[in-house]
Amino acid sequence: MYPNSPQVNSNQPNPFLVSQESELDFRVILFRYLQHWPVILIFAFLGVVAAYFYNKFTTPLFKVESTLIIKDDDKSLGSDIFGSAGFSGLQGRSNIENEIGLLKSYSLAISTIGKLNLNVQYFKEGFYKMVEIYGNSPVLVQADFSRKQAVGGLFRLVVLDENRFELTTEGNGFQLFNPADPNFKTGTGLVLLPKSIYEFGETVSHEFFEFKVDKVSAIPGEIVFFRLLDTPSLALTYSSALSVTPSNKQSSILTLSLETPLRRLGVDYLNGLMETYLQRELDEKNRTSQNTIRFIDQQLSGITDSLRGSENKLQQYRSENKIFNLSQEGSVIFSSLQELEKQKSQTELNIKYLQTLKTYLGTGSTGELVAPSIMGTADPLLSALVQNLSELQADRVRLKANFSDQTPQVRDINARIKNTTDALQENVSSAITNTQNVLADLNNRIRMIERDINQLPETERNLLGYQRQFSINENIYIYFLQKKAEAEITMASNMPSNVILDFAKSGQGPISPNTSRNLIFGLLIGLIIPIGFITVKDFLNTKIEDPKELENQIKVPLIGMVGRNISGESIPVLNNPRSSVTESFRSLRADLTYLSPQKENLTLLFTSSISGEGKTFVSMNMASVFALLGKKTILIGLDLRKPKIAQEFGLKNDVGMSTVLSSTTSWKQVVKSSGYENLDVILSGPIPPNPAELLLQEKFGKIIQEVKKEYEIVVFDCPPVGLVSETKELFAFSDVNFFVFRQGYSMKGNTQILNNLVEKGNVSKIYGVLNDIHMDKGYGYGYGYGYGYGYGYGYGHNSYGYHDEVHIPWWKRAFRRRS
């Protein structure tokens, strides 16, 4: 990869690092979060506290359940015939989905609320919130919803004595309900009701409301709040809150459930809903009988007068002519004629019924249909069609309670009603023609018998005529009375097909809020918020933090890491030799024996991407650690633009490398003692106007050659290679080069500067060094045994007596600056 150095494959593990990656990653991640443990603990505590107060202030909800059995209707006559023809409505089987829709329908909720009188909610003041009461309110409010009412807002009622109370309004949450347009309410603004005193039983009238308050068990001084609610809004609330589900896919048992803060209210509503549902089903069953009775009553009103008139004429004729009975011959003729007349009357009644049925079908008044079997029509096909049409009509009523006319279900059943109606009209027309033929045959047979009647004496012939007319009317009258009685018996014996299996009941404990779950959820939220914030912050962080991430990004080995200098000393190697930072430089010195084996004299170059990453700090201490070993060492400051070495050693930067390069001064004249044994310094000197040109002179190379002959270790403190260009030329004079990064300071993108140097092949033996490792972030664990501050349990922070650390208060460290 680079000349004169071992080839390094970026895909191979770094030989200087241990391979316990999973353990290291876990520790790094753990310490990354644990350094913020106070914040995490505070948020977790706040999450639990918030969950506690949520449980405390949330109104508990109870689940009320009941069950219904939806029974299958018996198959109607002709259902087998029409089932194969595609008339599925003839199957007579209750559609579970339709029944669920009916139970959740708005119209059924309206009927139930009307029976239970739920239009007034009562409240009492609790310790920290309003508490709704039901069934034992000390007062009873009766509102007149046939006029405009202000609904939704609170009224405050204070009982003054046995007969009087004070009434005011609370807040401005009122809306105006108008019975002329019940589905749309308008805002009333602020309904102001000054403190007004009324008597119990007195009508309270206002521009926006009118109601009456009766005392039930109120005592003087008691305070009651109440709210008026209109029925449409309540119906929408209850229908949406109601849940109706089958026990399983094959079962016809429906479970009705309602979540409510008032168990008794939920029980009353579900029981009332089921009773209303069954009564509606019973009303639908009785509708056919009611239609039959109404039709018979219409017919009886006409036949009664005819019967009475024919009876009077018969009695009058008998009295006037002194004749009461027919002769034997007349009786035989009369019996034959009476039977034919009876058949004729039945046939005429059938024609009348069929014509009425045809009229109903033509005008769309199918709700008034009378069953053919009740009227004596024995045609099974006609009876099946009428019954099928009635069932389809009932299904459409149920569907339209929840769906609009444009939904597929309603459009499908409308098409089926039209097909059944068309088939019924065709069948009725055919039946009318056939019945008229039967009637014509009966008339012919009656005319033949009338010829025999003409041969009787006149007196007997006239008596037979009166008796014949009376007998016809009497038979029709008796027939209608019989059918009416049958319809009334049928209606009285009707029972709902569906049955209540279990009446509503409530569990003893609330289902909401779930105290334990909410506390756990609050704890998790309290942990997730700070951890998530830390994670996002780290994800968006553009600074180098993780040594392993740096190692993966650079194309050279990460040879060493230097811990944070908490002692505050600029040169801890010389001033605090037992510190862990000093040990990290010793470890780096030891590694050089592997990087440049069998080489006594070394020239080391230190650079970085930008200023402030600690290259001067690392170069000074690296030079110092060789001086401690007894090596004759010189530190040369080549950062001619921003010199810092003089300040750290307490020297005056009056002469230096810039002086040597810009004049005839010998380099030996500018060498200064650092004050420590075996360590000399050549400062950068006064800042020149052309630092790049000075370092690129041929003279500089000759000076370095002379320096190398005098010293065993030469250390270059170079300017940042990412900012100036001359540093690239200085690599040619060094044996080993170090590119310094600083944790939490260097940008991640700066690694590309080092990679570009390697890719272009201009630099040999260059290695990465990570400076200012933060032990509290957990990055110090596991990166080699003794590789600097925090690289193992033996050489980490406060390493069991092996290192001495001088702790400086944070507020002092904050104002110290490191190069």
Tab-separated table of N, CA and C in Angstrom, residues 112-217:
chain	number	residue	atom	x	y	z
A	112	THR	N	-84.654	3.520	21.223
A	112	THR	CA	-84.245	3.093	22.560
A	112	THR	C	-84.063	4.282	23.485
A	113	ILE	N	-83.402	5.333	23.009
A	113	ILE	CA	-83.171	6.525	23.838
A	113	ILE	C	-84.499	7.182	24.201
A	114	GLY	N	-85.453	7.170	23.256
A	114	GLY	CA	-86.763	7.744	23.550
A	114	GLY	C	-87.469	7.032	24.688
A	115	LYS	N	-87.258	5.726	24.815
A	115	LYS	CA	-87.897	4.964	25.893
A	115	LYS	C	-87.184	5.157	27.231
A	116	LEU	N	-85.852	5.367	27.199
A	116	LEU	CA	-85.087	5.440	28.448
A	116	LEU	C	-84.964	6.851	29.002
A	117	ASN	N	-85.311	7.857	28.211
A	117	ASN	CA	-85.241	9.247	28.674
A	117	ASN	C	-83.823	9.599	29.144
A	118	LEU	N	-82.878	9.539	28.201
A	118	LEU	CA	-81.471	9.803	28.512
A	118	LEU	C	-81.024	11.202	28.111
A	119	ASN	N	-81.954	12.104	27.901
A	119	ASN	CA	-81.618	13.416	27.354
A	119	ASN	C	-81.044	14.378	28.385
A	120	VAL	N	-80.939	13.961	29.628
A	120	VAL	CA	-80.371	14.822	30.667
A	120	VAL	C	-79.271	14.046	31.397
A	121	GLN	N	-78.077	14.637	31.471
A	121	GLN	CA	-76.976	14.065	32.240
A	121	GLN	C	-76.801	14.874	33.519
A	122	TYR	N	-76.583	14.159	34.618
A	122	TYR	CA	-76.436	14.797	35.929
A	122	TYR	C	-75.012	14.570	36.442
A	123	PHE	N	-74.473	15.595	37.126
A	123	PHE	CA	-73.115	15.523	37.648
A	123	PHE	C	-73.063	16.097	39.059
A	124	LYS	N	-72.061	15.617	39.793
A	124	LYS	CA	-71.719	16.193	41.088
A	124	LYS	C	-70.227	16.494	41.107
A	125	GLU	N	-69.850	17.473	41.922
A	125	GLU	CA	-68.443	17.825	42.022
A	125	GLU	C	-67.705	16.753	42.805
A	126	GLY	N	-66.622	16.204	42.178
A	126	GLY	CA	-65.766	15.263	42.882
A	126	GLY	C	-64.558	15.971	43.446
A	127	PHE	N	-63.578	15.175	43.895
A	127	PHE	CA	-62.385	15.763	44.516
A	127	PHE	C	-61.556	16.529	43.490
A	128	TYR	N	-61.461	15.984	42.267
A	128	TYR	CA	-60.645	16.651	41.247
A	128	TYR	C	-61.328	16.719	39.892
A	129	LYS	N	-62.561	16.233	39.786
A	129	LYS	CA	-63.273	16.307	38.518
A	129	LYS	C	-64.764	16.086	38.760
A	130	MET	N	-65.558	16.376	37.718
A	130	MET	CA	-66.995	16.136	37.770
A	130	MET	C	-67.270	14.632	37.706
A	131	VAL	N	-68.232	14.187	38.520
A	131	VAL	CA	-68.611	12.787	38.544
A	131	VAL	C	-70.047	12.668	38.063
A	132	GLU	N	-70.256	11.883	36.994
A	132	GLU	CA	-71.607	11.712	36.464
A	132	GLU	C	-72.383	10.742	37.347
A	133	ILE	N	-73.661	11.061	37.557
A	133	ILE	CA	-74.534	10.192	38.352
A	133	ILE	C	-75.706	9.769	37.475
A	134	TYR	N	-76.195	8.567	37.754
A	134	TYR	CA	-77.291	8.020	36.950
A	134	TYR	C	-78.198	7.187	37.855
A	135	GLY	N	-79.498	7.463	37.746
A	135	GLY	CA	-80.476	6.650	38.457
A	135	GLY	C	-80.809	7.130	39.852
A	136	ASN	N	-79.964	7.943	40.463
A	136	ASN	CA	-80.243	8.424	41.815
A	136	ASN	C	-79.979	9.920	41.918
A	137	SER	N	-80.359	10.651	40.888
A	137	SER	CA	-80.167	12.088	40.885
A	137	SER	C	-81.120	12.734	41.888
A	138	PRO	N	-80.634	13.713	42.655
A	138	PRO	CA	-81.504	14.369	43.648
A	138	PRO	C	-82.574	15.247	43.021
A	139	VAL	N	-82.420	15.586	41.746
A	139	VAL	CA	-83.439	16.376	41.048
A	139	VAL	C	-83.754	15.695	39.725
A	140	LEU	N	-84.889	16.033	39.168
A	140	LEU	CA	-85.310	15.493	37.878
A	140	LEU	C	-85.631	16.647	36.951
A	141	VAL	N	-84.918	16.711	35.826
A	141	VAL	CA	-85.096	17.776	34.838
A	141	VAL	C	-85.869	17.208	33.659
A	142	GLN	N	-86.947	17.871	33.295
A	142	GLN	CA	-87.762	17.463	32.158
A	142	GLN	C	-87.742	18.588	31.135
A	143	ALA	N	-87.092	18.331	30.012
A	143	ALA	CA	-86.934	19.347	28.974
A	143	ALA	C	-87.925	19.104	27.852
A	144	ASP	N	-88.358	20.185	27.250
A	144	ASP	CA	-89.301	20.120	26.129
A	144	ASP	C	-88.501	20.225	24.837
A	145	PHE	N	-88.241	19.072	24.219
A	145	PHE	CA	-87.444	19.062	22.994
A	145	PHE	C	-88.293	19.268	21.744
A	146	SER	N	-89.568	19.618	21.939
A	146	SER	CA	-90.379	20.004	20.791
A	146	SER	C	-90.145	21.461	20.422
A	147	ARG	N	-89.360	22.146	21.219
A	147	ARG	CA	-88.959	23.521	20.924
A	147	ARG	C	-87.441	23.603	20.946
A	148	LYS	N	-86.899	24.761	20.574
A	148	LYS	CA	-85.452	24.935	20.532
A	148	LYS	C	-84.868	24.825	21.940
A	149	GLN	N	-83.721	24.120	22.014
A	149	GLN	CA	-83.064	23.932	23.307
A	149	GLN	C	-81.554	24.124	23.145
A	150	ALA	N	-80.957	24.753	24.159
A	150	ALA	CA	-79.500	24.877	24.202
A	150	ALA	C	-78.941	23.611	24.821
A	151	VAL	N	-78.178	22.863	24.051
A	151	VAL	CA	-77.681	21.566	24.505
A	151	VAL	C	-76.161	21.605	24.581
A	152	GLY	N	-75.597	20.684	25.361
A	152	GLY	CA	-74.151	20.513	25.426
A	152	GLY	C	-73.479	21.242	26.560
A	153	GLY	N	-74.023	22.380	27.015
A	153	GLY	CA	-73.409	23.145	28.089
A	153	GLY	C	-73.904	22.708	29.458
A	154	LEU	N	-73.199	23.156	30.488
A	154	LEU	CA	-73.527	22.774	31.861
A	154	LEU	C	-74.384	23.832	32.548
A	155	PHE	N	-75.351	23.350	33.294
A	155	PHE	CA	-76.146	24.185	34.189
A	155	PHE	C	-75.750	23.853	35.628
A	156	ARG	N	-75.696	24.872	36.459
A	156	ARG	CA	-75.358	24.684	37.884
A	156	ARG	C	-76.583	25.000	38.721
A	157	LEU	N	-77.006	24.029	39.499
A	157	LEU	CA	-78.220	24.166	40.307
A	157	LEU	C	-77.837	24.048	41.785
A	158	VAL	N	-78.192	25.056	42.557
A	158	VAL	CA	-77.946	25.062	43.995
A	158	VAL	C	-79.297	25.028	44.706
A	159	VAL	N	-79.501	24.001	45.527
A	159	VAL	CA	-80.759	23.879	46.274
A	159	VAL	C	-80.722	24.862	47.440
A	160	LEU	N	-81.693	25.798	47.464
A	160	LEU	CA	-81.750	26.808	48.520
A	160	LEU	C	-82.544	26.325	49.727
A	161	ASP	N	-83.700	25.756	49.473
A	161	ASP	CA	-84.526	25.220	50.552
A	161	ASP	C	-85.432	24.157	49.968
A	162	GLU	N	-86.496	23.826	50.671
A	162	GLU	CA	-87.376	22.747	50.232
A	162	GLU	C	-88.114	23.074	48.944
A	163	ASN	N	-88.250	24.361	48.644
A	163	ASN	CA	-89.089	24.746	47.502
A	163	ASN	C	-88.347	25.503	46.414
A	164	ARG	N	-87.148	26.010	46.704
A	164	ARG	CA	-86.493	26.893	45.742
A	164	ARG	C	-85.081	26.397	45.419
A	165	PHE	N	-84.620	26.849	44.251
A	165	PHE	CA	-83.246	26.548	43.829
A	165	PHE	C	-82.713	27.711	43.017
A	166	GLU	N	-81.384	27.800	42.964
A	166	GLU	CA	-80.700	28.845	42.194
A	166	GLU	C	-80.071	28.200	40.967
A	167	LEU	N	-80.232	28.825	39.815
A	167	LEU	CA	-79.768	28.244	38.550
A	167	LEU	C	-78.872	29.220	37.810
A	168	THR	N	-77.692	28.741	37.381
A	168	THR	CA	-76.775	29.516	36.545
A	168	THR	C	-76.196	28.597	35.479
A	169	THR	N	-75.529	29.196	34.482
A	169	THR	CA	-74.861	28.407	33.434
A	169	THR	C	-73.362	28.383	33.690
A	170	GLU	N	-72.710	27.304	33.244
A	170	GLU	CA	-71.272	27.120	33.404
A	170	GLU	C	-70.630	27.024	32.027
A	171	GLY	N	-69.720	27.955	31.711
A	171	GLY	CA	-68.991	27.875	30.451
A	171	GLY	C	-69.845	28.275	29.259
A	172	ASN	N	-69.299	28.020	28.070
A	172	ASN	CA	-69.955	28.437	26.830
A	172	ASN	C	-70.037	27.309	25.811
A	173	GLY	N	-70.116	26.055	26.266
A	173	GLY	CA	-70.151	24.934	25.327
A	173	GLY	C	-71.541	24.598	24.841
A	174	PHE	N	-72.375	25.593	24.631
A	174	PHE	CA	-73.755	25.347	24.226
A	174	PHE	C	-73.905	25.377	22.719
A	175	GLN	N	-74.818	24.542	22.219
A	175	GLN	CA	-75.250	24.574	20.830
A	175	GLN	C	-76.772	24.551	20.809
A	176	LEU	N	-77.331	25.106	19.756
A	176	LEU	CA	-78.779	25.243	19.684
A	176	LEU	C	-79.368	24.097	18.865
A	177	PHE	N	-80.232	23.334	19.517
A	177	PHE	CA	-80.937	22.233	18.862
A	177	PHE	C	-82.291	22.734	18.390
A	178	ASN	N	-82.573	22.497	17.104
A	178	ASN	CA	-83.837	22.919	16.516
A	178	ASN	C	-84.597	21.679	16.057
A	179	PRO	N	-85.767	21.371	16.648
A	179	PRO	CA	-86.501	20.158	16.238
A	179	PRO	C	-86.920	20.174	14.784
A	180	ALA	N	-87.018	21.371	14.174
A	180	ALA	CA	-87.366	21.438	12.754
A	180	ALA	C	-86.224	20.932	11.879
A	181	ASP	N	-85.003	20.990	12.387
A	181	ASP	CA	-83.818	20.495	11.669
A	181	ASP	C	-82.942	19.771	12.680
A	182	PRO	N	-83.342	18.576	13.113
A	182	PRO	CA	-82.693	17.930	14.275
A	182	PRO	C	-81.275	17.475	14.035
A	183	ASN	N	-80.867	17.300	12.808
A	183	ASN	CA	-79.534	16.744	12.543
A	183	ASN	C	-78.446	17.798	12.440
A	184	PHE	N	-78.817	19.060	12.518
A	184	PHE	CA	-77.839	20.134	12.412
A	184	PHE	C	-78.069	21.124	13.543
A	185	LYS	N	-77.006	21.329	14.329
A	185	LYS	CA	-77.088	22.276	15.439
A	185	LYS	C	-76.240	23.488	15.104
A	186	THR	N	-76.608	24.624	15.645
A	186	THR	CA	-75.879	25.864	15.412
A	186	THR	C	-75.351	26.381	16.735
A	187	GLY	N	-74.241	27.122	16.673
A	187	GLY	CA	-73.665	27.682	17.889
A	187	GLY	C	-74.516	28.824	18.413
A	188	THR	N	-74.597	28.910	19.720
A	188	THR	CA	-75.394	29.984	20.331
A	188	THR	C	-74.516	31.049	20.945
A	189	GLY	N	-73.181	30.831	20.865
A	189	GLY	CA	-72.311	31.755	21.562
A	189	GLY	C	-72.362	31.483	23.051
A	190	LEU	N	-72.204	32.481	23.861
A	190	LEU	CA	-72.203	32.346	25.311
A	190	LEU	C	-73.630	32.472	25.823
A	191	VAL	N	-74.151	31.388	26.387
A	191	VAL	CA	-75.493	31.402	26.967
A	191	VAL	C	-75.360	31.902	28.401
A	192	LEU	N	-75.681	33.151	28.593
A	192	LEU	CA	-75.545	33.752	29.921
A	192	LEU	C	-76.865	33.658	30.671
A	193	LEU	N	-76.798	33.076	31.832
A	193	LEU	CA	-77.968	33.013	32.700
A	193	LEU	C	-77.538	33.535	34.062
A	194	PRO	N	-77.895	34.756	34.383
A	194	PRO	CA	-77.514	35.273	35.703
A	194	PRO	C	-78.160	34.446	36.807
A	195	LYS	N	-77.610	34.607	37.999
A	195	LYS	CA	-78.158	33.856	39.117
A	195	LYS	C	-79.641	34.167	39.262
A	196	SER	N	-80.420	33.118	39.000
A	196	SER	CA	-81.874	33.279	39.062
A	196	SER	C	-82.436	32.225	39.988
A	197	ILE	N	-83.463	32.601	40.720
A	197	ILE	CA	-84.085	31.705	41.691
A	197	ILE	C	-85.440	31.264	41.158
A	198	TYR	N	-85.657	29.948	41.198
A	198	TYR	CA	-86.892	29.353	40.709
A	198	TYR	C	-87.446	28.410	41.778
A	199	GLU	N	-88.677	28.052	41.579
A	199	GLU	CA	-89.302	27.063	42.456
A	199	GLU	C	-89.336	25.709	41.754
A	200	PHE	N	-89.233	24.647	42.558
A	200	PHE	CA	-89.333	23.305	41.994
A	200	PHE	C	-90.704	23.112	41.373
A	201	GLY	N	-90.729	22.532	40.200
A	201	GLY	CA	-91.977	22.341	39.478
A	201	GLY	C	-92.324	23.492	38.566
A	202	GLU	N	-91.590	24.593	38.687
A	202	GLU	CA	-91.841	25.761	37.844
A	202	GLU	C	-91.114	25.598	36.511
A	203	THR	N	-91.720	26.074	35.425
A	203	THR	CA	-91.094	26.014	34.108
A	203	THR	C	-90.049	27.106	33.988
A	204	VAL	N	-88.824	26.712	33.685
A	204	VAL	CA	-87.724	27.651	33.498
A	204	VAL	C	-87.658	28.002	32.015
A	205	SER	N	-87.992	29.216	31.690
A	205	SER	CA	-88.051	29.658	30.289
A	205	SER	C	-86.930	30.641	30.008
A	206	HIS	N	-86.340	30.492	28.839
A	206	HIS	CA	-85.248	31.358	28.405
A	206	HIS	C	-85.305	31.428	26.892
A	207	GLU	N	-84.534	32.334	26.336
A	207	GLU	CA	-84.517	32.460	24.877
A	207	GLU	C	-84.072	31.178	24.206
A	208	PHE	N	-83.156	30.455	24.853
A	208	PHE	CA	-82.562	29.264	24.234
A	208	PHE	C	-82.971	27.946	24.863
A	209	PHE	N	-83.729	27.939	25.917
A	209	PHE	CA	-84.103	26.669	26.529
A	209	PHE	C	-85.388	26.828	27.334
A	210	GLU	N	-85.976	25.670	27.612
A	210	GLU	CA	-87.176	25.611	28.441
A	210	GLU	C	-87.254	24.216	29.060
A	211	PHE	N	-87.311	24.166	30.395
A	211	PHE	CA	-87.421	22.888	31.082
A	211	PHE	C	-88.014	23.106	32.469
A	212	LYS	N	-88.283	21.995	33.120
A	212	LYS	CA	-88.873	22.033	34.459
A	212	LYS	C	-88.039	21.147	35.368
A	213	VAL	N	-87.809	21.610	36.609
A	213	VAL	CA	-87.002	20.893	37.576
A	213	VAL	C	-87.887	20.455	38.742
A	214	ASP	N	-87.900	19.141	38.993
A	214	ASP	CA	-88.637	18.589	40.130
A	214	ASP	C	-87.648	18.054	41.151
A	215	LYS	N	-87.997	18.210	42.418
A	215	LYS	CA	-87.141	17.712	43.501
A	215	LYS	C	-87.447	16.244	43.754
A	216	VAL	N	-86.380	15.451	43.889
A	216	VAL	CA	-86.522	14.025	44.210
A	216	VAL	C	-86.053	13.763	45.637
A	217	SER	N	-84.767	14.039	45.887
A	217	SER	CA	-84.234	13.828	47.236
A	217	SER	C	-83.235	14.912	47.599
